[in-house]
Coordinates of C-alpha atoms and ligand atoms in Angstrom, one line a residue:
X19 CA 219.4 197.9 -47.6
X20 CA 220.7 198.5 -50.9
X21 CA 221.5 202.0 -51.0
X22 CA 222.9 203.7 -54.1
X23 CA 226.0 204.3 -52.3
X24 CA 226.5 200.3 -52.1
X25 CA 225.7 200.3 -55.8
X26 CA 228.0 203.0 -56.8
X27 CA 230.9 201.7 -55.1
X28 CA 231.2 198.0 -55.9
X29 CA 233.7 195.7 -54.0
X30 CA 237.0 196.6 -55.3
X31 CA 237.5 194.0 -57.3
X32 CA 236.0 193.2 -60.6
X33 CA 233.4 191.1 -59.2
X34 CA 230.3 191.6 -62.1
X35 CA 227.4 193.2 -60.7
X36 CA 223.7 192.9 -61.4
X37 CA 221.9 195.7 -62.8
X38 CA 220.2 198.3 -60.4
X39 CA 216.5 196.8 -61.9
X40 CA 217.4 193.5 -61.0
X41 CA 218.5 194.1 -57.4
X42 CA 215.6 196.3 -56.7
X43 CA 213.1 193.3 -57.7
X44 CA 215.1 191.7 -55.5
X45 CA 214.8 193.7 -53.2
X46 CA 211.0 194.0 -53.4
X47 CA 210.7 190.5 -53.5
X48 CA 212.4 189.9 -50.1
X49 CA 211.0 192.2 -48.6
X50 CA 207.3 189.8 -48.4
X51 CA 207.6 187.6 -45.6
X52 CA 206.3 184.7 -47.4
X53 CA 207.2 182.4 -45.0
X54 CA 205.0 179.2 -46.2
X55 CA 202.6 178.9 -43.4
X56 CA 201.6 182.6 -44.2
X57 CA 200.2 184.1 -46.9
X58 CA 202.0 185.1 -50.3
X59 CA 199.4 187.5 -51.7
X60 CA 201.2 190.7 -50.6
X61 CA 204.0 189.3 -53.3
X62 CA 201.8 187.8 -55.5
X63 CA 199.8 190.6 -56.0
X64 CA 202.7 193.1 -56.2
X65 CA 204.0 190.8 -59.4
X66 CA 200.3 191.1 -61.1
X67 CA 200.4 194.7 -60.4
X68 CA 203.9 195.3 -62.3
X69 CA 202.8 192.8 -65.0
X70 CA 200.0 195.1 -65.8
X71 CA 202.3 198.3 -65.7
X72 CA 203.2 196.3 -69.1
X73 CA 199.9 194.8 -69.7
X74 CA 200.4 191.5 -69.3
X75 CA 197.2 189.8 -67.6
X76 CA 198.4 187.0 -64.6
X77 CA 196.2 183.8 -64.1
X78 CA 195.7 183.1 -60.6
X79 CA 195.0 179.8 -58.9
X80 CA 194.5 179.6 -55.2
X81 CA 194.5 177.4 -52.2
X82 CA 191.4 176.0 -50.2
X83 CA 191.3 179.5 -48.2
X84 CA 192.0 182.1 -50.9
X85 CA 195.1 183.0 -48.7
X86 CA 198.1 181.8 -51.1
X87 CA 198.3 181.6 -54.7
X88 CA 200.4 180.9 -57.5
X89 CA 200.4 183.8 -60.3
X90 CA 201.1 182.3 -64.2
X91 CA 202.0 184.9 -67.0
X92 CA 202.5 184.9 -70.3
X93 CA 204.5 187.4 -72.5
X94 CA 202.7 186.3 -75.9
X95 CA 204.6 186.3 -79.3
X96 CA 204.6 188.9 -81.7
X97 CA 202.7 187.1 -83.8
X98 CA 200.0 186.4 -80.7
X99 CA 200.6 182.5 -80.0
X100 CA 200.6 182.5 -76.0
X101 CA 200.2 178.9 -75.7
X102 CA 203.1 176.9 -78.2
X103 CA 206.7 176.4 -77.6
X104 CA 207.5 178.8 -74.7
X105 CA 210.1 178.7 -72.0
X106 CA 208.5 179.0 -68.5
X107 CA 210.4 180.6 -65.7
X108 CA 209.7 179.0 -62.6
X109 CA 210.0 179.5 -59.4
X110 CA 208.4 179.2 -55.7
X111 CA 207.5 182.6 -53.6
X112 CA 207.6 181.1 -50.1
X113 CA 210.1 180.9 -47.5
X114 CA 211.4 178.9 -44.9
X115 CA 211.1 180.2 -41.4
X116 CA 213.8 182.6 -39.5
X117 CA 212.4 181.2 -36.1
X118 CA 215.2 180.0 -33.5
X119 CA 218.1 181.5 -36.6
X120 CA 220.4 184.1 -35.7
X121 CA 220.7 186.1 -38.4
X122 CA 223.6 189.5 -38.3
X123 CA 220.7 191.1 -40.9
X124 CA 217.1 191.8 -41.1
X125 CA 216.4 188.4 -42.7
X126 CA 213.2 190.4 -44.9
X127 CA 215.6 192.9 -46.0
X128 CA 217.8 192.2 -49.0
X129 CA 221.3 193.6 -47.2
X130 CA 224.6 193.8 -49.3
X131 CA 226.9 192.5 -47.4
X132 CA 230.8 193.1 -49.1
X133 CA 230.2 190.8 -52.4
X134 CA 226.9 189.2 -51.1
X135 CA 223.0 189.9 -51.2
X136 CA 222.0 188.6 -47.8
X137 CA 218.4 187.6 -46.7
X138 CA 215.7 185.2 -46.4
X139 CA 214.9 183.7 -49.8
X140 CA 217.9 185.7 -51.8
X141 CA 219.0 181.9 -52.7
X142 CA 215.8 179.9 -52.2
X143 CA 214.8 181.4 -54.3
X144 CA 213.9 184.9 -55.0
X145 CA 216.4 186.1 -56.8
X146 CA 215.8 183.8 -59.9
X147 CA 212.4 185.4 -60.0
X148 CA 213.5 189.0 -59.5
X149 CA 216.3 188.6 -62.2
X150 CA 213.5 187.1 -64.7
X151 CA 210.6 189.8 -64.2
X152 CA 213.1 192.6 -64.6
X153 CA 213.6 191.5 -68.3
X154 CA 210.0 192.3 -69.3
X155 CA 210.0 195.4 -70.3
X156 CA 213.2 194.7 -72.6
X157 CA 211.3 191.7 -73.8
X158 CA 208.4 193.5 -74.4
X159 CA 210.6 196.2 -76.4
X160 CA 212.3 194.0 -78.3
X161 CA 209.3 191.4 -79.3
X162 CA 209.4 187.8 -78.5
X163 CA 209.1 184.7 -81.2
X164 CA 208.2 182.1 -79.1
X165 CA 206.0 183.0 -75.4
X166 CA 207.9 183.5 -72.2
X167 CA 205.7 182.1 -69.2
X168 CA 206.3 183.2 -65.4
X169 CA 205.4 180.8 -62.9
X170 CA 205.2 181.6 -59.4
X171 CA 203.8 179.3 -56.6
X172 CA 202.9 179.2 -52.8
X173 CA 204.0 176.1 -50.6
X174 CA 206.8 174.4 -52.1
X175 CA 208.9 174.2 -49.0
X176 CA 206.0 172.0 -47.8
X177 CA 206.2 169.8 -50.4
X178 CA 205.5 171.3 -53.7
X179 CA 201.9 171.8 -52.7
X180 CA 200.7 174.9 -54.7
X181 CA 202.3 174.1 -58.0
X182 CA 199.8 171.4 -58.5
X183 CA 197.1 173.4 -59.5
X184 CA 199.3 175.7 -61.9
X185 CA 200.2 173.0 -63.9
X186 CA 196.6 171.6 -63.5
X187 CA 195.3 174.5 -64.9
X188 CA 198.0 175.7 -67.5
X189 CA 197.1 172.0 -68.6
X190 CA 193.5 172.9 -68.8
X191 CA 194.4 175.9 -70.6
X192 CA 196.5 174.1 -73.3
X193 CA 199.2 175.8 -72.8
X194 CA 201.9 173.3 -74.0
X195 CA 205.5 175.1 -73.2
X196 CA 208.4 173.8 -74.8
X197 CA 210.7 174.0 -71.9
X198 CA 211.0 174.8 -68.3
X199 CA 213.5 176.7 -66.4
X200 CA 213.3 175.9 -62.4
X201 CA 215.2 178.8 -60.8
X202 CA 216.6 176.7 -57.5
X203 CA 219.9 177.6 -56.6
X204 CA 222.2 174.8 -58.7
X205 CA 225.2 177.4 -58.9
X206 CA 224.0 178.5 -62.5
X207 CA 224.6 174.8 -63.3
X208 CA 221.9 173.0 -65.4
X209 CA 220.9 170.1 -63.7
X210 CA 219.2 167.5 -64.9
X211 CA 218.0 165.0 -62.3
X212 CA 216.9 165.1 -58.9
X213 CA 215.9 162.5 -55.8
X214 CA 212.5 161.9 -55.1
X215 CA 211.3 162.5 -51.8
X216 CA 208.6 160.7 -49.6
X217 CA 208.2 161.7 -45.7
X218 CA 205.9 160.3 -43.2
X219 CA 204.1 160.4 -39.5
X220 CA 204.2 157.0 -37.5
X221 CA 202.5 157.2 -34.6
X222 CA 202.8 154.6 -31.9
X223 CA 200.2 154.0 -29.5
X224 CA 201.0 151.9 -26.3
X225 CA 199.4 151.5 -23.6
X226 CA 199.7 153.1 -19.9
X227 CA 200.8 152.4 -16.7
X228 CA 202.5 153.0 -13.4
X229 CA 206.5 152.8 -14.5
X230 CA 206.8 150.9 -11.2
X231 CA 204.8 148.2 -13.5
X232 CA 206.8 148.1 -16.8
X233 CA 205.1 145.0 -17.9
X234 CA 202.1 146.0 -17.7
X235 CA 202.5 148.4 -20.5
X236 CA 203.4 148.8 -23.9
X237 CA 206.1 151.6 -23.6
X238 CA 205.3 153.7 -26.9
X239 CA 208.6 155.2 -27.1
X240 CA 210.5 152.5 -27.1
X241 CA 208.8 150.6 -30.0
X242 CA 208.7 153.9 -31.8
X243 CA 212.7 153.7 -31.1
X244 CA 213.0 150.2 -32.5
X245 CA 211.4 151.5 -35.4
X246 CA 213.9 154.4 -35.8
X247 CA 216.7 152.2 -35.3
X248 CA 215.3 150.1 -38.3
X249 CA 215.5 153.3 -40.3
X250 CA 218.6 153.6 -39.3
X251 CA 219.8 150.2 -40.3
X252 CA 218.1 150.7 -44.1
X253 CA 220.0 154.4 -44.1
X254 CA 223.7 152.4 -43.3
X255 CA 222.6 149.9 -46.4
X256 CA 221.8 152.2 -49.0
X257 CA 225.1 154.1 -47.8
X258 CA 227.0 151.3 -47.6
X259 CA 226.0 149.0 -50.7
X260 CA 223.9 151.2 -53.1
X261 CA 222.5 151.3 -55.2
X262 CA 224.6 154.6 -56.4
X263 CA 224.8 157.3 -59.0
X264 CA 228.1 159.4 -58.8
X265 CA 226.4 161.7 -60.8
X266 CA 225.1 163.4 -56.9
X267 CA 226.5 164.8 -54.4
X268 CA 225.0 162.4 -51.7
X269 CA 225.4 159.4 -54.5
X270 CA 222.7 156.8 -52.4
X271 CA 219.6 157.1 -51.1
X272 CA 218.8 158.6 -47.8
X273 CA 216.8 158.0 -45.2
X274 CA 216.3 160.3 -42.0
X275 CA 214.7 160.7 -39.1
X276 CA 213.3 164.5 -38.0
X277 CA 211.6 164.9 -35.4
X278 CA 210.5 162.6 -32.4
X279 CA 207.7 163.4 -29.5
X280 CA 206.3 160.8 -26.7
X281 CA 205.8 160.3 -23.4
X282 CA 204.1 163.0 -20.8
X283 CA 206.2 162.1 -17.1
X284 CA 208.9 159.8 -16.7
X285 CA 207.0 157.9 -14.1
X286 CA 204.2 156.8 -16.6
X287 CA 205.0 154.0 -19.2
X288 CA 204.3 156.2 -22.3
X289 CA 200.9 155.5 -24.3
X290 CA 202.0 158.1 -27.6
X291 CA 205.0 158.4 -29.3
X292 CA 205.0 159.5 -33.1
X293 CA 207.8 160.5 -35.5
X294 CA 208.5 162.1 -38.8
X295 CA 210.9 160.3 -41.2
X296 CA 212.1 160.9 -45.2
X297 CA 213.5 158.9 -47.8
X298 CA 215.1 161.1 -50.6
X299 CA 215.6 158.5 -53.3
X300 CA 217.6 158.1 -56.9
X301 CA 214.7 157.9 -59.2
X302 CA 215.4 154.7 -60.0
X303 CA 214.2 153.7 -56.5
X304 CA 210.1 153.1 -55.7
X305 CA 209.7 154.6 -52.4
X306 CA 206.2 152.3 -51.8
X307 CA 208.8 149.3 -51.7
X308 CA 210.7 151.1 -49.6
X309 CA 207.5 151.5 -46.9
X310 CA 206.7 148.5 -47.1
X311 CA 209.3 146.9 -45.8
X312 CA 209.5 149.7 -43.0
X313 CA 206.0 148.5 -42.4
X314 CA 207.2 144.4 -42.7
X315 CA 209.7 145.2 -39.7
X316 CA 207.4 147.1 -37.8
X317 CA 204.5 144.3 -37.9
X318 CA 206.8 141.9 -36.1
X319 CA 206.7 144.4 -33.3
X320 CA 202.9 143.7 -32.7
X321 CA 202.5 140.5 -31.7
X322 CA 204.6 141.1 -28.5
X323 CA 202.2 144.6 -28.2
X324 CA 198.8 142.8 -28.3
X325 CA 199.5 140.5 -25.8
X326 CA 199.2 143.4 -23.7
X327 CA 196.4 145.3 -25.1
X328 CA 194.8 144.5 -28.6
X329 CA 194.2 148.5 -28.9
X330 CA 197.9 148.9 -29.4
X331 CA 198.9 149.9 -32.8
X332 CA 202.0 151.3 -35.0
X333 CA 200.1 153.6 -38.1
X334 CA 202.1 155.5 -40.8
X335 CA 200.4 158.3 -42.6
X336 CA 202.1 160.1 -45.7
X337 CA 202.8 163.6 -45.0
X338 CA 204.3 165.1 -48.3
X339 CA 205.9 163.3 -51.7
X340 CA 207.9 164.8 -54.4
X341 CA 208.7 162.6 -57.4
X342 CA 212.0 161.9 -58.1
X343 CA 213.4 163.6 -61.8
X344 CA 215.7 162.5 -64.3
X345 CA 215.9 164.4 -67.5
X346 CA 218.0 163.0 -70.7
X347 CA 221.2 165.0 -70.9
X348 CA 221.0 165.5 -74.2
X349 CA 217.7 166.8 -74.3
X350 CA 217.1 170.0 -75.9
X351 CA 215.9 172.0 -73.2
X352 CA 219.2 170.7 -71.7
X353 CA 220.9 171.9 -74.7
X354 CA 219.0 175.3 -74.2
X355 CA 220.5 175.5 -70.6
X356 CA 224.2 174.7 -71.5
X357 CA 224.4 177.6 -74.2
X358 CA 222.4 179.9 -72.1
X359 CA 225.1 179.6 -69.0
X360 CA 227.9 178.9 -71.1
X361 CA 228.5 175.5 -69.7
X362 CA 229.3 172.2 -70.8
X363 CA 228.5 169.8 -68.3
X364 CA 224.9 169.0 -66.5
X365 CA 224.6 167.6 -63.0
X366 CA 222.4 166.1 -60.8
X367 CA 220.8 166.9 -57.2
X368 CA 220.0 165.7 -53.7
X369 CA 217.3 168.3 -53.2
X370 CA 213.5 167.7 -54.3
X371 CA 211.9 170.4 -56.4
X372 CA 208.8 171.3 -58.4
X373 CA 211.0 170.3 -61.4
X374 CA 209.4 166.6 -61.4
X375 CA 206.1 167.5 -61.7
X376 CA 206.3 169.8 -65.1
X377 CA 208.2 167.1 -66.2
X378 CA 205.8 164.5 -65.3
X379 CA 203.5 167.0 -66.6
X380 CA 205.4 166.9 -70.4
X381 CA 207.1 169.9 -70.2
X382 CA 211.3 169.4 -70.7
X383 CA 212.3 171.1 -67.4
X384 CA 215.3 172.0 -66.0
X385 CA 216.8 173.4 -62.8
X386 CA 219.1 176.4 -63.4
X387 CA 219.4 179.4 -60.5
X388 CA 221.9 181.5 -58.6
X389 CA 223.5 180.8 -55.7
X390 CA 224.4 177.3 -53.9
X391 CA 221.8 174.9 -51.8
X392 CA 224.4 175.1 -49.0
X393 CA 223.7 178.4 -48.4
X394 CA 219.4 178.0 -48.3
X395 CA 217.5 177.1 -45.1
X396 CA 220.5 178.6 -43.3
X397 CA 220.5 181.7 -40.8
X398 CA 222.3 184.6 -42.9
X399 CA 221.2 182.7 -46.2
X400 CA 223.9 184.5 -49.1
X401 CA 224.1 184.7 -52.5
X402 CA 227.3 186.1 -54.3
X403 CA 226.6 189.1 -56.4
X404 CA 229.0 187.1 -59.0
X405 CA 226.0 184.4 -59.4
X406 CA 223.1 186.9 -59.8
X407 CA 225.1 188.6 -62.1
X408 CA 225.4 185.1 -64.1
X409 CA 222.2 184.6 -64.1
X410 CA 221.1 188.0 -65.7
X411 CA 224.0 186.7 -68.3
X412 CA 221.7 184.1 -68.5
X413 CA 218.6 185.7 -68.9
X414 CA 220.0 187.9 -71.7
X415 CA 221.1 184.6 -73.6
X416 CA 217.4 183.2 -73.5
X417 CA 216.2 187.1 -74.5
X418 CA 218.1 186.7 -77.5
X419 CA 217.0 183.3 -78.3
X420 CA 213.4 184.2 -77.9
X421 CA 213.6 187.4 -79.1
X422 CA 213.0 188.4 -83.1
X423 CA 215.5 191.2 -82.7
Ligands
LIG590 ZN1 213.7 176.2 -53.2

């Protein structure tokens, strides 16, 4: 917990620390287990509740089972435009899991830890959130020109499910911001591209039989293999002769192979076998093409399956996809970012995020948070009180941008 104590004695050295009202939204934040196959509305409704401590109404939008939802606010201009050349804050409320992680900490209690905040989410990506709603009331003192939008949405560890029907309906609403700030953990970096990503199910069927009688079966796992080993194959390509972009970290595209179930007993020639796969891809790259030749190899496969039994098959289904996104560098909301963190240089990204689709949406979007990507998904996930601190440095920047005084 983050006692006073903690707070009144700071590591000894002259590391910057965040305001109290910044770590205790923090705080509160964490605190939700919004781990994404659970509900966010505990969270979600805690942020409506403080809005309207200040008055500012939140628009809602929900999933199928009213048991998630994103939250959209808007802190109008002085001059009451709540719809015209704003900066949106964005930022997801759910979690990864903490199942099977050792963790030293309660992972849904923010827990300094010497210079860190420790706990689920205090990376990916809370903290961003936190940092921004604890401006309002200063905002709200000091009286904005341009709008300030908060947007908060459910399931985008799943693949950037929820914010589909903010944007849907902040589109609806014409609202038309100017630019968008995603709070993902880039080191307080502005980054201006990221890979797409496409992932996908193939599931194998076979067909049965004694294992004493190997040819009388198709043995699912093992075409499912041959498959995999294609995958691998493609992955050694990409790594090996591009194409690449410096510009990231992992400078090729990737593909990967996640998780693999088949067969029920060793002595039975195995009828299922399925397998999840990704491709996280430059931009540049059309993942369909990509597919399809996945899809080219794997048809050669079935000849040698039918001849067995015609009910034999090799089927992909899609299970999430997340547009890649490339900015221009010199793109004013680009601009925006570089004097608001004080840097010069923009980067790009391996990690997916809901940046492509306000992009794609027409809203000039960035990614610019606290704390490293290393240090999300992880047991013990950290964030340096040095980076939350740069990011309310941050926010202060934008305040006075927006702000008329
Ligand atoms: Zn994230």
């Amino acid at each position: 917990m983050l006692s006073a104590a903690a707070l009144m004695n700071p590591p000894a050295t002259a590391t910057p620390v965040p305001p109290i009202e910044s770590l205790e939204l923090i705080r509160t934040l964490i605190a939700y287990d919004t781990t994404s196959r659970d509900s966010n509305l505990g969270l979600i409704h805690w942020v409506r509740d403080y809005l309207a401590r200040y008055g500012i109404a939140s628009q809602l939008t929900y999933d199928d089972e009213r048991r998630k939802a994103n939250l959209f606010a808007t802190l109008p201009a002085q001059d009451g435009n709540e719809t015209t050349g704003g900066v949106v804050l964005s930022g997801h409320t759910d979690v990864v899991p903490v199942d099977g992680q050792a963790w030293d900490t309660a992972p849904f209690e923010a827990t300094l830890v010497g210079d860190r905040l420790q706990g689920r989410g205090v990376t990916d990506m809370k903290s961003f959130c936190a940092i921004g709603l604890a401006q309002v009331p200063e905002l709200l003192r000091r009286g904005l020109r341009r709008p300030l939008h908060f947007a908060l949405s459910y399931d985008e560890e799943v693949g950037c499910i929820g914010v589909r029907r903010l944007i849907a309906d902040v589109t609806a609403r014409q609202i038309r911001p100017a630019a968008c700030i995603i709070g993902e953990p880039s080191g307080m970096r502005v980054v201006v591209a990221h890979k797409g990503k496409r992932s996908y199910r193939c599931r194998v069927r076979g067909h049965e039989a004694h294992s004493a009688l190997t040819p009388l079966g198709v043995n699912a796992i093992q075409v499912a293999s041959e498959v995999v080993a294609f995958l691998g194959r493609m992955a050694r390509q990409f790594r090996e002769r591009g194409p690449f972009d410096a510009a990231y970290e992992v400078p090729y595209t990737t593909v990967h192979t996640g998780v693999m179930h088949g067969g029920t007993a060793l002595n039975i020639v195995p009828r299922d076998c399925r397998f999840d796969f990704e491709f996280r891809h430059l931009p540049s790259e059309n993942p369909e093409v990509l597919l399809a030749e996945v899809k080219r190899f794997a048809a050669t496969l079935l000849p040698e399956m039918h001849a067995i039994d015609s009910g034999t098959h090799i089927e992909f289904d899609q299970l999430s996809a997340t547009p890649g996104f490339e900015s221009h560098q010199g793109n004013d909301v680009a601009e925006l970012g570089k004097q608001w963190t004080g840097t010069r240089d923009v980067g790009k990204v391996s990690f997916g995020s809901e940046a492509a689709l306000f992009h794609n949406a027409g809203v000039p979007t960035i990614i610019c948070g606290p704390g490293n990507i290393a240090q999300a998904h992880q047991p013990n996930e950290w964030v340096t009180l040095e980076q939350l601190a740069l990011c309310e440095k941050f926010m202060r920047r934008l305040a006075d941008d927006l702000c008329a005084a």
